Coordinates of N, CA and C in Angstrom, one line a residue:
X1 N 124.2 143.5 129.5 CA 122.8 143.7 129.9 C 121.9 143.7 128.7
X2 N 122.2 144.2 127.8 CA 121.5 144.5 126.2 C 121.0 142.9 125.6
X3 N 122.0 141.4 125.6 CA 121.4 140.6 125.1 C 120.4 139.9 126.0
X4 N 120.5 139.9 127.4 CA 119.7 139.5 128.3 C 118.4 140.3 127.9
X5 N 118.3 141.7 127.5 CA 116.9 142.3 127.3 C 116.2 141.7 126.4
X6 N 117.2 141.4 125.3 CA 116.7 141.2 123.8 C 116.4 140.1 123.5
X7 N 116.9 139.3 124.2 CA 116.3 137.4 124.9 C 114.9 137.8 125.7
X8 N 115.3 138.4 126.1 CA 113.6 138.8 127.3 C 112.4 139.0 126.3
X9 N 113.0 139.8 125.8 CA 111.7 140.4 124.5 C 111.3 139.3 123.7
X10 N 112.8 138.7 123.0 CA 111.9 137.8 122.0 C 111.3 136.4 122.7
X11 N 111.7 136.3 123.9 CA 110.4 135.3 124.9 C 109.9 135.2 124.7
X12 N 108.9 136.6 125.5 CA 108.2 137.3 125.5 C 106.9 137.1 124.2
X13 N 107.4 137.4 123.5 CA 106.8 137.4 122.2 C 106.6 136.4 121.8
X14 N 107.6 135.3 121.9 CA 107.1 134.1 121.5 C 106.2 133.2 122.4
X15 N 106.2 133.4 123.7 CA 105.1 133.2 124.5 C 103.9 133.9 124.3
X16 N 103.6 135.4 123.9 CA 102.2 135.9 123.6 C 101.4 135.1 122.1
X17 N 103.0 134.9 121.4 CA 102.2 134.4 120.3 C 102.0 133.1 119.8
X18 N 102.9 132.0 120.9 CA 102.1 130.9 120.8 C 101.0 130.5 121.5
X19 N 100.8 131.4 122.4 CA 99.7 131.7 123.1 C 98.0 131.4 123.0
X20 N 98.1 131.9 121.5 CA 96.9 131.7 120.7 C 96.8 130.3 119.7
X21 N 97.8 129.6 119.8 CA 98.1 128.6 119.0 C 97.3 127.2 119.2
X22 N 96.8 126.4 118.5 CA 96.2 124.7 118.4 C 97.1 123.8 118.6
X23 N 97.6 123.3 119.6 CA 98.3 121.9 118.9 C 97.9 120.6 119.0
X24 N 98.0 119.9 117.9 CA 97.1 118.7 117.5 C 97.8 117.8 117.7
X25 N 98.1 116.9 118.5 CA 99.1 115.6 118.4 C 98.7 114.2 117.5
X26 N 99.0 113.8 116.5 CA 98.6 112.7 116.1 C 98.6 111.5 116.9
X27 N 97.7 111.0 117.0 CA 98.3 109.5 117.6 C 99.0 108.5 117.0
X28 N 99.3 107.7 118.1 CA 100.6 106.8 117.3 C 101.5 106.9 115.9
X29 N 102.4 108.1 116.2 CA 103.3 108.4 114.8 C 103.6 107.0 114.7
X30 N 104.2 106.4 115.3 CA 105.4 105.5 115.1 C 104.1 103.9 115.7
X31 N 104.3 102.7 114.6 CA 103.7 102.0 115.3 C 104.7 100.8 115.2
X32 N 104.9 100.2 116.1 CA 106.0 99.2 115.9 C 105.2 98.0 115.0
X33 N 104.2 97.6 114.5 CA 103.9 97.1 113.5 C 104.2 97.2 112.0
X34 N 104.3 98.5 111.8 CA 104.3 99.3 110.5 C 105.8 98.3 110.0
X35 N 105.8 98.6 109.1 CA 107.2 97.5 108.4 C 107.8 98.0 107.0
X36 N 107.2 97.9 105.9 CA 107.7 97.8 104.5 C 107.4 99.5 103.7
X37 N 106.9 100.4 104.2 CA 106.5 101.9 104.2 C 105.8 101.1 102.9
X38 N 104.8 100.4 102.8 CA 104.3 99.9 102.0 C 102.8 100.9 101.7
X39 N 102.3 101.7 102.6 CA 101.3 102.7 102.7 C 101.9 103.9 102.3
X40 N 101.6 104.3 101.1 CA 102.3 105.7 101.0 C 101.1 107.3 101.3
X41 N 100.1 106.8 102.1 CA 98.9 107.6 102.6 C 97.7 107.7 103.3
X42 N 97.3 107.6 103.7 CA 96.2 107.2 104.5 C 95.4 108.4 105.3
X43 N 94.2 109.5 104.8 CA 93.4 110.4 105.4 C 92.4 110.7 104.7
X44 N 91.6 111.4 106.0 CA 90.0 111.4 105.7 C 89.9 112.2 104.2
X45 N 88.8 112.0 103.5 CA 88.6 113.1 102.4 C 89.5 114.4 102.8
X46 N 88.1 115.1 104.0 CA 88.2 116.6 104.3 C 90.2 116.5 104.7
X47 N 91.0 115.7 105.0 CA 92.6 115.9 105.3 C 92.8 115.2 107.0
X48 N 93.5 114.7 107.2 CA 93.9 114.6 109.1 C 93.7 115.5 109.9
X49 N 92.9 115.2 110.5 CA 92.6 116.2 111.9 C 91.5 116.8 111.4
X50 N 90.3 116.2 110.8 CA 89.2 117.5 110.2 C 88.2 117.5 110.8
X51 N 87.0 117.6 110.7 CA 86.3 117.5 111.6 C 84.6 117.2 111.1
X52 N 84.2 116.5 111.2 CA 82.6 116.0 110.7 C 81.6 116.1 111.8
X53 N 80.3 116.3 111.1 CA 79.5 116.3 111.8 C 78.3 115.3 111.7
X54 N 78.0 114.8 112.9 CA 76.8 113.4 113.3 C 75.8 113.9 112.0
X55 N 76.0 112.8 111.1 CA 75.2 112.8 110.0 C 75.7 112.5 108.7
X56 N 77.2 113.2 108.6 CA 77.6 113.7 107.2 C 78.4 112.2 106.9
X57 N 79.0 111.9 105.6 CA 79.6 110.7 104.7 C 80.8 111.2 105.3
X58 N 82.0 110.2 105.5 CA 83.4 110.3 105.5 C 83.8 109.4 104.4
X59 N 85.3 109.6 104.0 CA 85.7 108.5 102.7 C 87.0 108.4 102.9
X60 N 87.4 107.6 103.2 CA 89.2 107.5 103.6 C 89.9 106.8 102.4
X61 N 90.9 107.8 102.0 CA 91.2 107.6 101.3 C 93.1 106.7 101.4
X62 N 93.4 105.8 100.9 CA 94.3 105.0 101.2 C 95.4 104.7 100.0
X63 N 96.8 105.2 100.0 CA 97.6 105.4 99.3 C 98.5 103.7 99.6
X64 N 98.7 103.0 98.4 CA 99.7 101.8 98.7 C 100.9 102.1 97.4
X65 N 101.3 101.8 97.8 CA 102.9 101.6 96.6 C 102.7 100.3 95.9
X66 N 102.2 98.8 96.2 CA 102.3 97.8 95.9 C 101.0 97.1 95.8
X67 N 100.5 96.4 95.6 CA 99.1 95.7 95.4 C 99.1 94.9 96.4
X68 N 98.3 94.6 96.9 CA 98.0 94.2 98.4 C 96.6 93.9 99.4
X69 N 96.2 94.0 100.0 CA 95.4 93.7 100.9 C 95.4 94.5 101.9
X70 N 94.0 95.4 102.2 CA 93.7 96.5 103.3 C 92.6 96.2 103.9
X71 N 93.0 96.1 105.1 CA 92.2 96.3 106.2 C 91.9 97.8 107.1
X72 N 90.9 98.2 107.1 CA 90.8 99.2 108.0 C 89.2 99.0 109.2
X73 N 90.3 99.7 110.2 CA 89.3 99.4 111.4 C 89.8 100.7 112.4
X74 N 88.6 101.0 112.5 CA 87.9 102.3 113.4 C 88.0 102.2 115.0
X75 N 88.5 103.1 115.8 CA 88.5 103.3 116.9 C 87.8 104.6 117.6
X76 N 86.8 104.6 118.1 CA 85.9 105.7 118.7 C 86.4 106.2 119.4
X77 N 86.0 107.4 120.3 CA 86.6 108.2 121.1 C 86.2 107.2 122.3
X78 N 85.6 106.2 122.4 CA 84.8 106.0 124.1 C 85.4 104.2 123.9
X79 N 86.8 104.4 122.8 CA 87.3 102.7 123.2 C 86.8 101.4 122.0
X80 N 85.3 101.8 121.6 CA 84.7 100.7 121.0 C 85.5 100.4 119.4
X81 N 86.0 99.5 118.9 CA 86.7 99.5 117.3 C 85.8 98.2 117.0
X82 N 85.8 98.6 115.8 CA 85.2 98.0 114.4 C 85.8 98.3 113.1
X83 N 85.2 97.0 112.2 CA 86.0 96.7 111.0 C 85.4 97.6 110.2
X84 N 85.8 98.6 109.3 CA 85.0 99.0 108.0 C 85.2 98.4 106.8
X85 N 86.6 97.7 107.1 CA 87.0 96.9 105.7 C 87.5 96.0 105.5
X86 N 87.7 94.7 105.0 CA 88.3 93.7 105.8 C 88.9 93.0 104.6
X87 N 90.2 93.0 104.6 CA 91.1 91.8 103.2 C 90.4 92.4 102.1
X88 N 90.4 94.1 101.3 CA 90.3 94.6 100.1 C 91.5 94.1 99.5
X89 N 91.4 94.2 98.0 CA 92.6 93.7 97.6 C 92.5 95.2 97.2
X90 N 93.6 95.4 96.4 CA 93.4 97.1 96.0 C 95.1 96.7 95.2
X91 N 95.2 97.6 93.9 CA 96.0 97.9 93.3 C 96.9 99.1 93.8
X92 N 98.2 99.0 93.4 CA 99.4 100.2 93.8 C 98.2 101.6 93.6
X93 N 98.4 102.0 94.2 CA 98.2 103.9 94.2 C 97.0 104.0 95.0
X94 N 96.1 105.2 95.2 CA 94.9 105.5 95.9 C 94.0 104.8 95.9
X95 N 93.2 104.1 96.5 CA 92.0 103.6 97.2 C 90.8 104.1 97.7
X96 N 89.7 104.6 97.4 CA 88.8 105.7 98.5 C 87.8 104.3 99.0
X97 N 87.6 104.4 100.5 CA 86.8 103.5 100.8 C 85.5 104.4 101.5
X98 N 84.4 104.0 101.7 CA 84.3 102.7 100.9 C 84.0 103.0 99.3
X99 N 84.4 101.9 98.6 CA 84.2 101.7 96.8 C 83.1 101.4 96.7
X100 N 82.8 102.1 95.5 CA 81.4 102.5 94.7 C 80.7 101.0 94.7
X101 N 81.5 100.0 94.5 CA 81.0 98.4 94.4 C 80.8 97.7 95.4
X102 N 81.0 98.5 97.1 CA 81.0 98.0 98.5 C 79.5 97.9 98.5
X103 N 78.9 99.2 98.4 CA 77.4 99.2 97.8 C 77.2 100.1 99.2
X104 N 78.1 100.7 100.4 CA 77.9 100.8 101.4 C 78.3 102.6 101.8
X105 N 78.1 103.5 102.9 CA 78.4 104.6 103.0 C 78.6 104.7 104.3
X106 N 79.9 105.4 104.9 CA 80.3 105.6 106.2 C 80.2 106.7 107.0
X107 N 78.6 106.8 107.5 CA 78.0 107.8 107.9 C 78.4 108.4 109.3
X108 N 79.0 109.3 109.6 CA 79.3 109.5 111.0 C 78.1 109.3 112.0
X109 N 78.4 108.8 112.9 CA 77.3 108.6 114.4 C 78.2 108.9 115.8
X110 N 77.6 109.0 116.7 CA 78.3 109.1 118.0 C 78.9 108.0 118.4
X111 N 79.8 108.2 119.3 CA 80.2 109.2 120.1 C 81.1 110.5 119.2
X112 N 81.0 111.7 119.8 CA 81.3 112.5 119.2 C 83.2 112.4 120.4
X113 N 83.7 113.2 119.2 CA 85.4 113.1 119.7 C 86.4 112.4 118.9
X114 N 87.4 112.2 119.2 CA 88.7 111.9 118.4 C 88.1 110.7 117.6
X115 N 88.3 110.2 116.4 CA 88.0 109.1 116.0 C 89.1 108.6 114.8
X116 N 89.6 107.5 115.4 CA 91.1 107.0 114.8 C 90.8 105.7 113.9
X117 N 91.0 105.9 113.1 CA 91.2 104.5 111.5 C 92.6 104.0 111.2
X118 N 92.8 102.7 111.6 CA 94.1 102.4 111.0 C 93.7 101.7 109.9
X119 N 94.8 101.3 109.0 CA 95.3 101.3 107.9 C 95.5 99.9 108.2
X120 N 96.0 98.7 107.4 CA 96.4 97.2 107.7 C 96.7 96.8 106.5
X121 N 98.2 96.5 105.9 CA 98.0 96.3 104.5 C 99.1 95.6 104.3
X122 N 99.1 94.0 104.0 CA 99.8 93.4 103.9 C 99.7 92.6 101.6
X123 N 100.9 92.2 101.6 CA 100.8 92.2 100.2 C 100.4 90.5 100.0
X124 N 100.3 89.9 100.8 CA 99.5 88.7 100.8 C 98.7 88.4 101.3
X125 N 97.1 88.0 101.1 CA 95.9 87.8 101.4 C 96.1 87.2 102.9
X126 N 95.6 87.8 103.7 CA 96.1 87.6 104.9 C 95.6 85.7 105.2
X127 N 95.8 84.9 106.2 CA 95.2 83.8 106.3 C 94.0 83.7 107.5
X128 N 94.3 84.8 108.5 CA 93.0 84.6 109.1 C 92.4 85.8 109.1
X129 N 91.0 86.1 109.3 CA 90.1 87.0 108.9 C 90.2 87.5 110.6
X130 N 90.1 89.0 109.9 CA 90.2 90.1 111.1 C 88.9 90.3 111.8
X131 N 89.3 89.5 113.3 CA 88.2 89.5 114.2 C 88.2 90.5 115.2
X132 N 87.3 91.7 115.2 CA 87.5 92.8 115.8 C 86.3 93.5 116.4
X133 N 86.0 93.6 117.8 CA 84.7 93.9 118.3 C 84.5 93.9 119.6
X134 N 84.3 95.4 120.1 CA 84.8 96.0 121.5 C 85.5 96.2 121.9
X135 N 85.4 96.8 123.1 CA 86.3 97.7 123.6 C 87.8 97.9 123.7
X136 N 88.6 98.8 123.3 CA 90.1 98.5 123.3 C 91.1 99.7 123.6
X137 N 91.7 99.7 125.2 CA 92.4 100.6 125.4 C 94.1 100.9 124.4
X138 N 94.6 101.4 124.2 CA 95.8 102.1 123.2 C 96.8 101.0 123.4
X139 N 96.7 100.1 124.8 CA 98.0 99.2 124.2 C 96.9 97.8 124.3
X140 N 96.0 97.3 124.0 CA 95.3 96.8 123.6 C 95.0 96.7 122.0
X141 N 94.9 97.8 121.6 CA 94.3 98.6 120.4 C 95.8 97.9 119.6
X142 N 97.3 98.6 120.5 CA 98.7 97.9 119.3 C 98.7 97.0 119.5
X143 N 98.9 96.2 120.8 CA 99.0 94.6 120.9 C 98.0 93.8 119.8
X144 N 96.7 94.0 119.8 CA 96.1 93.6 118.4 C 96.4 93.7 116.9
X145 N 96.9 94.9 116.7 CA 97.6 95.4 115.2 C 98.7 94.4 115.2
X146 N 99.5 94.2 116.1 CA 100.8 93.5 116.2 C 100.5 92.0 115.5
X147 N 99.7 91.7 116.8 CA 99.3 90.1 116.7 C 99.0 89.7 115.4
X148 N 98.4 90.8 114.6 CA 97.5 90.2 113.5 C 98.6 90.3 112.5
X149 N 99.5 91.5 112.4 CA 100.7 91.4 111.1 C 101.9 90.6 111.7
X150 N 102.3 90.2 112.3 CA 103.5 88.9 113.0 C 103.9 88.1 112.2
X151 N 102.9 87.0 111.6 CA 102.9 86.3 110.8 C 103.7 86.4 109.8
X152 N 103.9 87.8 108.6 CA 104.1 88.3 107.7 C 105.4 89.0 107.5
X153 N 105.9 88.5 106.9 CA 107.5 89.3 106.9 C 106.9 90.8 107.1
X154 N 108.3 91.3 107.9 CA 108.5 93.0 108.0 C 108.1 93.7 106.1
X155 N 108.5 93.0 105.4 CA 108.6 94.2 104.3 C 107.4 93.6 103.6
X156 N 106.3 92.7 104.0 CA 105.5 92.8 103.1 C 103.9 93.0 103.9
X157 N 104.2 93.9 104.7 CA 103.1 94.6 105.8 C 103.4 95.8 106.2
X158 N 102.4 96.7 106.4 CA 102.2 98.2 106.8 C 101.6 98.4 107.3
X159 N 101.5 99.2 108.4 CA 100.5 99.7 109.6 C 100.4 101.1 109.5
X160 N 99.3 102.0 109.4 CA 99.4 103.3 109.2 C 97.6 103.8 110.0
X161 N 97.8 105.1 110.6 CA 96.7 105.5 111.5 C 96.8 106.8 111.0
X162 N 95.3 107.6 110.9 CA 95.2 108.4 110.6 C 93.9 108.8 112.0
X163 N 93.5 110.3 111.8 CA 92.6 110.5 112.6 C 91.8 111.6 112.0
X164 N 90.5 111.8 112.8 CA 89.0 112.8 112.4 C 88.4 113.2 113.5
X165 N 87.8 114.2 113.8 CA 87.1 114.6 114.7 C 85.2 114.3 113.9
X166 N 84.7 114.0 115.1 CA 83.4 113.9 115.4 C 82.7 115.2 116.1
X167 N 82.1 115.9 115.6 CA 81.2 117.0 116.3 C 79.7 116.9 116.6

């Protein structure tokens, strides 16, 4: 009778005290595009999962192992994606976009809510230019990532998604 109690209790307890707990699911851990772990990073300044408010600068910062070509493109909470960056070339290690020399600044605006940036980084100048504009539900959203890295050997393309809150 004694281990059944003492199972009861520590339930118990672990129910009152996850109780109070956050949990944050990332989207798309796993993208079946992703290929060559050629992205060694990809998150907002403030870190994944942070949270900005209608008005303030964001800067995403983008980690590569190899020299290459990054694309990033934004997905709003209400569906709509757009390009912020399109075929950068960028040397191995950290990236903050947008660069001082874009001449440009990535001001948060509405819709307020989840707002997801993927990553696109292939180590040859891609051949067609990333055409991206409206609305796109989640297998919409991969089937496009897909389509667009296909072309490109598995080991010389990366797909990586990071996320931010909108307040």
């Amino acid at each position: 009778m004694r281990p059944v109690h003492t199972t009861a209790v520590i339930a118990s307890a672990l129910a009152v005290g996850l109780s109070a707990c956050t949990v944050s699911v990332r989207p798309n851990l796993t993208l079946q595009a992703s290929g060559g772990n050629l992205i060694s990073g990809l998150k907002p300044d403030r870190g994944e999962g942070s949270s900005y408010a209608v008005g303030e600068n964001v800067r995403i910062n983008v980690g590569t192992r190899a020299a290459g070509y990054v694309t990033l493109v934004a997905l709003q909470s209400n569906g709509y994606a757009s390009v912020l960056a399109r075929n950068v070339y960028v040397q191995p290690g950290t990236t903050s976009f947008p660069r001082a020399q874009d001449g440009v600044v990535y001001t948060i605006a509405p819709p307020r809510g989840i707002q997801r940036v993927r990553a696109i980084f292939t180590r040859v100048r891609p051949t067609t230019d990333l055409v991206i504009s409206g609305y796109y539900d989640g297998d919409r959203w991969n089937t496009f990532t897909n389509a667009y890295v296909s072309p490109y050997p598995q080991a010389d393309r990366d797909v990586q998604e990071t996320f931010f809150y909108i307040r």
